[in-house]
Structure formats: structure tokens, C-alpha cells
XYZ file of N, CA and C in Angstrom:
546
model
N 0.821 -1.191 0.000
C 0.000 0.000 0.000
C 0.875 1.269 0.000
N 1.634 1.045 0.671
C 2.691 2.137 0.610
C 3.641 2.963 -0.491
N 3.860 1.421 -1.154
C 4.331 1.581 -2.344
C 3.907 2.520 -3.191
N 2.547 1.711 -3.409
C 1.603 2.340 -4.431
C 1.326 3.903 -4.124
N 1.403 3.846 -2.947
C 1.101 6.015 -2.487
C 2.540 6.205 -3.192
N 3.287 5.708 -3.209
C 4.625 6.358 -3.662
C 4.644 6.072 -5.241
N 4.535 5.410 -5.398
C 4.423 5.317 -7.268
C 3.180 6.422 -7.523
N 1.706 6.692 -6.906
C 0.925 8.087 -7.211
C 2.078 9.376 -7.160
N 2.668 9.243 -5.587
C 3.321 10.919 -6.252
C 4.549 10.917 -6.572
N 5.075 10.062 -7.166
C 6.228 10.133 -8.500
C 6.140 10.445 -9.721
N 4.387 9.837 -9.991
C 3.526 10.446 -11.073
C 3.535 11.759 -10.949
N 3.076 12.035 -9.897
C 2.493 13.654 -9.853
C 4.300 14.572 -9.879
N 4.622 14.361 -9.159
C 5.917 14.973 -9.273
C 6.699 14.806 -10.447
N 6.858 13.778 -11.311
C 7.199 13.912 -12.465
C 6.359 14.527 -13.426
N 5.109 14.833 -13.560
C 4.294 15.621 -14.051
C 4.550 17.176 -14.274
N 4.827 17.867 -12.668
C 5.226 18.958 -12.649
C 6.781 19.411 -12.834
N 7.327 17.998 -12.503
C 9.045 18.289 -12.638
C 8.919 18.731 -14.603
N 8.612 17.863 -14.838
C 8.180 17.978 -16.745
C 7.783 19.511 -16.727
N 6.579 19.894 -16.955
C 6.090 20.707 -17.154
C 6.697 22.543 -16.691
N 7.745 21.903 -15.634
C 8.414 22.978 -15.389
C 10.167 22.953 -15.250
N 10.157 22.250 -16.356
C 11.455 21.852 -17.514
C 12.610 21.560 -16.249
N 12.060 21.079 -15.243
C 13.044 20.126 -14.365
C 13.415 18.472 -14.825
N 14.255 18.094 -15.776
C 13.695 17.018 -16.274
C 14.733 16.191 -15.574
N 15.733 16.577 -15.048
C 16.535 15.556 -14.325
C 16.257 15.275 -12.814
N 14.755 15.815 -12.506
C 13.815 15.674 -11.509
C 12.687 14.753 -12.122
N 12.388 15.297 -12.836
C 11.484 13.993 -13.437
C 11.787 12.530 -13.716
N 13.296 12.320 -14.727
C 13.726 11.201 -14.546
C 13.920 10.212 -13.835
N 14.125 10.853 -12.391
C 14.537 10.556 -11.046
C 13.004 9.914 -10.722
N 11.745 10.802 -10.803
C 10.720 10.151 -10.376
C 10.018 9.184 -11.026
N 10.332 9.517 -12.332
C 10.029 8.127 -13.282
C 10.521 6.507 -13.117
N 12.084 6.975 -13.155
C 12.546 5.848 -12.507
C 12.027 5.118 -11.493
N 12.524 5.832 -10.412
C 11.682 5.349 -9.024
C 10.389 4.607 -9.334
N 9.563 5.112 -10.149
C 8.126 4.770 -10.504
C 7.969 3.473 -11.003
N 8.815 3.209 -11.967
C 8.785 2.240 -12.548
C 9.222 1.389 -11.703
N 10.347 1.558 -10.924
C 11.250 0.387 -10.112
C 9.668 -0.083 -9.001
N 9.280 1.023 -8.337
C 8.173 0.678 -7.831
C 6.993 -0.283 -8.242
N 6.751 -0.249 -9.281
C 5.626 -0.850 -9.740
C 5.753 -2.404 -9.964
N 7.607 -2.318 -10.393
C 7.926 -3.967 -10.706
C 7.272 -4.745 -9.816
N 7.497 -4.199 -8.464
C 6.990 -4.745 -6.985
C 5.570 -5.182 -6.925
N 4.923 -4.249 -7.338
C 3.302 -4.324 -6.975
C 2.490 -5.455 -7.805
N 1.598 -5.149 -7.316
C 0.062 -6.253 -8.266
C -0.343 -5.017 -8.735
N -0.917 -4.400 -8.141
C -1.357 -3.214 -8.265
C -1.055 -2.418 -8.890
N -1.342 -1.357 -10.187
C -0.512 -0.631 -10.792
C -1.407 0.771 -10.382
N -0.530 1.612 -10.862
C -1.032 3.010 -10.892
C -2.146 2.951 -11.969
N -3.133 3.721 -11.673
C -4.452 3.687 -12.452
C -4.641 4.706 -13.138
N -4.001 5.922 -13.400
C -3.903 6.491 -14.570
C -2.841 6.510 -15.218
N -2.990 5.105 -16.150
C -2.267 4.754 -17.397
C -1.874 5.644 -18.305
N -3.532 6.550 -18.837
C -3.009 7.266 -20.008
C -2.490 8.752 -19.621
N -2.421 9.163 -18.624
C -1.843 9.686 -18.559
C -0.035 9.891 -18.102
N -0.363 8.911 -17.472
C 1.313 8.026 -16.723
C 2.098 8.183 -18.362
N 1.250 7.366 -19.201
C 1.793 6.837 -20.266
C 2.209 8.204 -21.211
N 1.597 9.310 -20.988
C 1.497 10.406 -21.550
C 3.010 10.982 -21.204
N 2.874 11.752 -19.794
C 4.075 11.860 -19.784
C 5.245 11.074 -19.538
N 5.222 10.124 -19.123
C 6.387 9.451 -19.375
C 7.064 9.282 -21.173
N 6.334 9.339 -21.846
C 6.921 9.615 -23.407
C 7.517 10.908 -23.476
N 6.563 11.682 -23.124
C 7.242 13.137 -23.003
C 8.463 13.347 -22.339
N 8.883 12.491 -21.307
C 9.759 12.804 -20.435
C 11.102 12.009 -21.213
N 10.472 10.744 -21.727
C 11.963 10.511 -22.396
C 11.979 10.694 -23.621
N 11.079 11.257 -24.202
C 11.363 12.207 -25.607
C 12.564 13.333 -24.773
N 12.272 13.919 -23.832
C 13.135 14.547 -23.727
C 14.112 14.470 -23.501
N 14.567 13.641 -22.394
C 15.802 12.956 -22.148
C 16.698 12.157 -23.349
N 15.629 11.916 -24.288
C 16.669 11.244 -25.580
C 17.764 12.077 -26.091
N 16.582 13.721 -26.285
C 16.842 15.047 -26.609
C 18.203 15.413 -26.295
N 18.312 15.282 -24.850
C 19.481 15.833 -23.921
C 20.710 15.229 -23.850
N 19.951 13.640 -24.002
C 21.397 13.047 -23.489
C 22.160 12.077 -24.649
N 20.897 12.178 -25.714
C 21.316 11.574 -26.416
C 21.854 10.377 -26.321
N 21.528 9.158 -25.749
C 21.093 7.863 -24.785
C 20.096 7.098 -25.677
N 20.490 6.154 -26.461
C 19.475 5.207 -27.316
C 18.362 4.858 -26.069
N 18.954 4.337 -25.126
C 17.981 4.038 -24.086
C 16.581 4.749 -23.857
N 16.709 5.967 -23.932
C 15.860 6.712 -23.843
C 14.750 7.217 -25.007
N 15.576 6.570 -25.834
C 14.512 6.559 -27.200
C 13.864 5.311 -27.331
N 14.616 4.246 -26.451
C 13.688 3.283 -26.756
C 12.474 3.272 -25.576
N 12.863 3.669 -24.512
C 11.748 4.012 -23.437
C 10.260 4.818 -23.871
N 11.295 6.101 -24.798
C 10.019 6.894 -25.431
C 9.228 6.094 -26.660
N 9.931 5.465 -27.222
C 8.515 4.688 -28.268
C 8.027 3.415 -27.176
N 8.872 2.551 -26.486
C 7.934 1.321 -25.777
C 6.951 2.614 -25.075
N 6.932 3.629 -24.107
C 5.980 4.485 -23.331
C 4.673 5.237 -24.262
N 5.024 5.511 -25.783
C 4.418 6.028 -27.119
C 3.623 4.697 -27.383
N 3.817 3.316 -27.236
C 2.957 2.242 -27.428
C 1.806 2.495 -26.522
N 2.339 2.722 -25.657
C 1.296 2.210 -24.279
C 0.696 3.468 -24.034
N 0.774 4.144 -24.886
C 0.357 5.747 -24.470
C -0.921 5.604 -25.473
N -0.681 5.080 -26.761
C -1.892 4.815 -27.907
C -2.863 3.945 -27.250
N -2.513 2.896 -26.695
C -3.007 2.013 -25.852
C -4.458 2.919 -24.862
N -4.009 3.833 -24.513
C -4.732 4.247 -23.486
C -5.453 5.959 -24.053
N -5.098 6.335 -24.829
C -5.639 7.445 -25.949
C -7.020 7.564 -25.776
N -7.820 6.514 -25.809
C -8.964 6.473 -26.791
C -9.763 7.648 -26.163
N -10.819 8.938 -26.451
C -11.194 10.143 -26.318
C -10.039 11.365 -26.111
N -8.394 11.170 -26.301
C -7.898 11.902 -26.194
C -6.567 11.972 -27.190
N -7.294 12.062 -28.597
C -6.294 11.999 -29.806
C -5.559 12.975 -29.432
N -5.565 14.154 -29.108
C -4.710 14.875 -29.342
C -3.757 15.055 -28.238
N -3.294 13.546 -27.605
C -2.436 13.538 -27.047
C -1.432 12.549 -27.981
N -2.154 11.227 -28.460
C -1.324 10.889 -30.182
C -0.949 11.813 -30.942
N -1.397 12.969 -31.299
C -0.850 14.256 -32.046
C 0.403 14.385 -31.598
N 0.153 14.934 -30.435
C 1.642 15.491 -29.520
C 2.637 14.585 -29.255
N 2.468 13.179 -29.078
C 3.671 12.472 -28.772
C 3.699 12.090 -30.394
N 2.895 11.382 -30.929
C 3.469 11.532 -32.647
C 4.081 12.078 -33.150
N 4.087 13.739 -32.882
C 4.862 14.682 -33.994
C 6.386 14.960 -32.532
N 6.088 14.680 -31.693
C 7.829 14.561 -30.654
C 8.412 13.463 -30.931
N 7.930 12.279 -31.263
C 8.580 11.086 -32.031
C 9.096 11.315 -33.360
N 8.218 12.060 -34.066
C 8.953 12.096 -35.204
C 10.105 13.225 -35.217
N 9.984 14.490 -34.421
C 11.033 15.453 -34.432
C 12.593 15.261 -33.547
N 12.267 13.901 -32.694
C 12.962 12.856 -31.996
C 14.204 11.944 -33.424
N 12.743 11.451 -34.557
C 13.739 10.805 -34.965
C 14.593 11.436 -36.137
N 14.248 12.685 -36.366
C 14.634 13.449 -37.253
C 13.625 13.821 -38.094
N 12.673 13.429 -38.215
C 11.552 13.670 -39.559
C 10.775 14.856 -39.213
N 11.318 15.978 -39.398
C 10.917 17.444 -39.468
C 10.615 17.984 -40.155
N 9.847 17.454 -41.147
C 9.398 18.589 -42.607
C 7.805 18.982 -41.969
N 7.248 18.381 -41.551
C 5.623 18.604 -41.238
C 5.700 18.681 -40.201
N 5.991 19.064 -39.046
C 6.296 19.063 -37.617
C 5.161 20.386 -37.203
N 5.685 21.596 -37.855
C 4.737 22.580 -37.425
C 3.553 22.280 -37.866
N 3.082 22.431 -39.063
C 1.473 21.558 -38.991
C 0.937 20.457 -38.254
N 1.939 19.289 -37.789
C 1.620 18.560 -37.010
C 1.522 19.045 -35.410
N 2.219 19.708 -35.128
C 2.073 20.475 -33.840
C 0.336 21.498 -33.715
N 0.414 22.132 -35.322
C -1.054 22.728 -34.932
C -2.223 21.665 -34.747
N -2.123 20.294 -35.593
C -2.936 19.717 -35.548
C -3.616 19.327 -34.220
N -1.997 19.007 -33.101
C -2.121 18.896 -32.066
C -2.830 19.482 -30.721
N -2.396 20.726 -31.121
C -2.863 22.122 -30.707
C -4.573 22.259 -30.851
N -4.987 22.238 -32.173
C -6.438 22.264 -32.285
C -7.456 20.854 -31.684
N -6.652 19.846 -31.594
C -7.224 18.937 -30.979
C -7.155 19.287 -29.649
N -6.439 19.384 -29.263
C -6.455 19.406 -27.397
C -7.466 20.801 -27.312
N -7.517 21.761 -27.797
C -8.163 23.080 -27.768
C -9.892 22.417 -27.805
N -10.277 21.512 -28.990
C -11.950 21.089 -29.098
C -11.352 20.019 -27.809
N -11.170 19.279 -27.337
C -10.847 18.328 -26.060
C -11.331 19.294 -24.688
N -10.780 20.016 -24.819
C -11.252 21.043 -23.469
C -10.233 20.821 -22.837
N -8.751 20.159 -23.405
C -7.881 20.028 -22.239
C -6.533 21.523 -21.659
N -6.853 22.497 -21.861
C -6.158 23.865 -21.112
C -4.527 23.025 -21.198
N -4.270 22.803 -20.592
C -2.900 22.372 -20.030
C -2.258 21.523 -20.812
N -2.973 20.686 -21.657
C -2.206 20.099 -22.556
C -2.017 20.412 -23.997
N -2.917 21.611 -24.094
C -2.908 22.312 -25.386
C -1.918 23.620 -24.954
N -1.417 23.926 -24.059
C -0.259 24.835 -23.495
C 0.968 24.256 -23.692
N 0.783 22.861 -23.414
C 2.286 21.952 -23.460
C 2.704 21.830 -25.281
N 1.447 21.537 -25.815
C 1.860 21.532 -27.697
C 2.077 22.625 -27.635
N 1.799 24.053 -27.253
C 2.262 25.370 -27.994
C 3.231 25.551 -27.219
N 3.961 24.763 -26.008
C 5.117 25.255 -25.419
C 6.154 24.249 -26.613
N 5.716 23.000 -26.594
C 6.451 22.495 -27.251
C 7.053 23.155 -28.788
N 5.596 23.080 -29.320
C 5.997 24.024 -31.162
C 6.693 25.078 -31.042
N 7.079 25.805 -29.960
C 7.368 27.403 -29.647
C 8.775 26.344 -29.557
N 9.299 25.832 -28.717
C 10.343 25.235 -28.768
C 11.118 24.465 -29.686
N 10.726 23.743 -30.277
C 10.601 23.510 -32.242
C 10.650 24.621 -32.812
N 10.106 25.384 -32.850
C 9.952 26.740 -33.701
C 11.574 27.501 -33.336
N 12.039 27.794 -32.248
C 13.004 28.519 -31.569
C 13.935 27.718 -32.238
N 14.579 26.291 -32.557
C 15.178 25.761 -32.301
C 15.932 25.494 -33.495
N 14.670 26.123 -34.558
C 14.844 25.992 -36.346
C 15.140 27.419 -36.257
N 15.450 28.470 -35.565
C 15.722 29.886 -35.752
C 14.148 30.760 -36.521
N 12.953 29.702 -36.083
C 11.593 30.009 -36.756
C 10.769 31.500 -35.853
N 10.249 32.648 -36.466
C 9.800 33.723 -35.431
C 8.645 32.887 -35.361
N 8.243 32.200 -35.724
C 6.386 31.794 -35.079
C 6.903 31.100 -33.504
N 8.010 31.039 -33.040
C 8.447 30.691 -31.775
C 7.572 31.626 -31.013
N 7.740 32.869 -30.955
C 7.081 34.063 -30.244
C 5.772 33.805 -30.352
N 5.211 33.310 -31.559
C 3.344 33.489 -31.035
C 3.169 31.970 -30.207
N 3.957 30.877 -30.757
C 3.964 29.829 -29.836
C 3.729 29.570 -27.972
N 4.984 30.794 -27.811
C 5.310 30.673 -26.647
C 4.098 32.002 -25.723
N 3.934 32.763 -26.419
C 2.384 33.579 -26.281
C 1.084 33.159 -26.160
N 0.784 32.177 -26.619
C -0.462 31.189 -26.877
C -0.463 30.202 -25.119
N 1.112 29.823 -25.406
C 1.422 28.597 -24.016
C 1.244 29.660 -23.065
N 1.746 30.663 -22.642
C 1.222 31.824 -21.663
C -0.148 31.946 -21.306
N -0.610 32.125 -22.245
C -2.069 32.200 -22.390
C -2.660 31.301 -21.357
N -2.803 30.363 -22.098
C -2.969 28.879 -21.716
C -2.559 28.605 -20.273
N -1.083 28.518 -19.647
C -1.026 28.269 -18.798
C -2.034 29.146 -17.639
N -2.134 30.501 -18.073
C -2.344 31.751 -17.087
C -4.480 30.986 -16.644
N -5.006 30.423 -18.239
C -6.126 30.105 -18.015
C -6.265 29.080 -16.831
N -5.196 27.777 -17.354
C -5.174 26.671 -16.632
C -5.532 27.018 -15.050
N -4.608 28.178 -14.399
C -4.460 28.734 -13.243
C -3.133 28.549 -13.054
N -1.883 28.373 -13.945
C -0.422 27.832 -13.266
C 0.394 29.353 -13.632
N 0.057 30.372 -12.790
C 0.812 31.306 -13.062
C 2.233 31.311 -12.912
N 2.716 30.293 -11.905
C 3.944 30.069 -11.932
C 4.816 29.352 -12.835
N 4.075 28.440 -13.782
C 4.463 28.176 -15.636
C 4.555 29.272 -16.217
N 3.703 30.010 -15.763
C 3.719 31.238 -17.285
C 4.319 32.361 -16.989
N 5.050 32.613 -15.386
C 6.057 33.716 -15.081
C 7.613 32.874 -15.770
N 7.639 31.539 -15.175
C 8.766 30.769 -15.859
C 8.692 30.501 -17.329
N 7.976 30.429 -18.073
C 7.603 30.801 -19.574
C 8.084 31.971 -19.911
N 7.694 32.985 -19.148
C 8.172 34.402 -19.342
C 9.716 34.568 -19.531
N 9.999 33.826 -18.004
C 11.919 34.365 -17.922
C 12.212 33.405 -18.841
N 12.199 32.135 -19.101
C 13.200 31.222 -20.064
C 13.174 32.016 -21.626
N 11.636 32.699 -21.750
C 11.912 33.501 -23.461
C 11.801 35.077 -22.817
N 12.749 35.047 -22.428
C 13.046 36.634 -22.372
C 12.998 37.774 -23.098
N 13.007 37.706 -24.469
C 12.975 38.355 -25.569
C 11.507 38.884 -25.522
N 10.619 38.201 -25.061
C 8.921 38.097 -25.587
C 8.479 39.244 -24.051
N 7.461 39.607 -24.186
C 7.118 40.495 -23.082
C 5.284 39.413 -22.687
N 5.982 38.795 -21.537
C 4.866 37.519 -20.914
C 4.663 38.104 -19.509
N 3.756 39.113 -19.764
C 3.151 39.906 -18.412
C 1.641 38.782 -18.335
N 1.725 38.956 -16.477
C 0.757 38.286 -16.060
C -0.324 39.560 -15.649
């Protein structure tokens, strides 16, 4: 029983470690998470979202460390993430088009990012349609692209709706260039 409270807030803490680009905090809780669960009968019960960010998290870490390991974590976690999708395509959008900008296949990335974007937007999901326009803004920045700026304006937005003003002051300072008044 214990366990399992501890595999819930490794979830949750890797959630926010993610989302507030602590990712060698997140890793840490992922790990743990997983090592945890080997143990149990019992698994953590939100799959699709577990499954959600944990792709995200080692999409990113592939990013960073450039670690095959971590690319293979992010497509086995991208399986099990489709797995658990069903009413929330436009979370397949978002890890789809980070898989593909993962494996290099960047020609459609920004359309695939809006696609993403407009799905989570009809979804009603606030926070995860902040994370595609934080993401595309970051894609966008990264190709030397100016639609970075309306990207990262939109994720402001978004976060400020969600209620995470403290994403969208840290949104603010990481793109300094952009003027992200709360």
C-alpha cells in the first residue's frame, strides 16, 4: 500500500518536474516509478496519462542526453500511451509529432504540432494544449523560426487560463525576448 502512495506521487511529481522543464527531476521520479511498480500487483491507475508523460519525459531525455535508451523508453511508453488514448487523440498528435522530431523527420512538424494544438483546444484540455504550444514554440526557436514568439504567447495564455501562473512567469523568464506579463 505504501508503495503504491509512492508510485501516485512520483507520477504527480514527475508531471510537474516535466512541465516545469526540471527534467533531471522527473527522470529521477520516473525511474523510481517504474522500479516501484515492478513490486506491486497493483498498478497506478492512470495509465493514459502516466503513459502520456512518461513519453514526453523521455522524448526529452533522448533530446538531452542523447542515450538510445531513452529513445527506446520513449517509443515502448508512445505504445502504451496509444493504448490508453482512446477520447484523447490529441495527445497521439503530440507524442506523434515529438517522435517524429525525436527521430529526425521534421518537414511537417509545425502543422503537425497545430494539428495537435487544435485537438487538445476542441478536447477542453487547457494544459495540454499549453504543453503543444510550449512544445511548437520550442521547435519553432530551435529551427531559428519567429512563429516561436506566437507559440510561446499562446502557451502563456494557456497556462495563465489553466491557473499555473507560476508556468507562465517561468515561460516568461526562459523567453526573455517576448514580453509575458501576467
Amino acid at each position: 500500500e505504501k508503495q503504491y502512495l509512492a508510485t501516485v506521487f512520483c507520477f504527480y511529481f514527475s508531471c510537474v518536474s516535466y512541465i516545469f522543464c526540471n527534467y533531471e527531476f522527473a527522470r529521477d521520479m520516473v525511474e523510481m516509478r517504474w522500479k516501484l511498480e515492478n513490486n506491486l500487483k497493483l498498478r497506478f491507475g492512470a495509465h493514459g496519462a502516466a503513459s502520456f508523460f512518461d513519453t514526453l519525459i523521455s522524448i526529452t531525455l533522448a533530446h538531452k542526453t542523447k542515450e538510445d535508451t531513452w529513445k527506446k523508453h520513449a517509443h515502448e511508453c508512445f505504445e502504451k500511451a496509444l493504448k490508453y488514448s482512446k477520447g484523447r487523440p490529441h495527445r497521439v498528435l503530440i507524442l506523434k509529432t515529438e517522435i517524429d522530431v525525436l527521430m529526425g523527420n521534421i518537414n511537417n512538424a509545425v502543422t503537425n504540432y497545430d494539428k495537435a494544438i487544435v485537438a487538445a483546444g476542441e478536447s477542453k484540455h487547457i494544459h495540454e494544449e499549453a504543453i503543444a504550444n510550449e512544445r511548437a514554440g520550442d521547435f519553432c526557436l530551435s529551427k531559428g523560426d519567429a512563429r516561436a514568439y506566437y507559440y510561446y504567447s499562446r502557451a502563456h495564455e494557456l497556462y495563465l487560463q489553466w491557473g499555473a501562473k507560476g508556468k507562465a512567469v517561468q515561460l516568461g523568464k526562459k523567453r526573455p525576448s517576448a514580453d509575458f506579463s501576467i
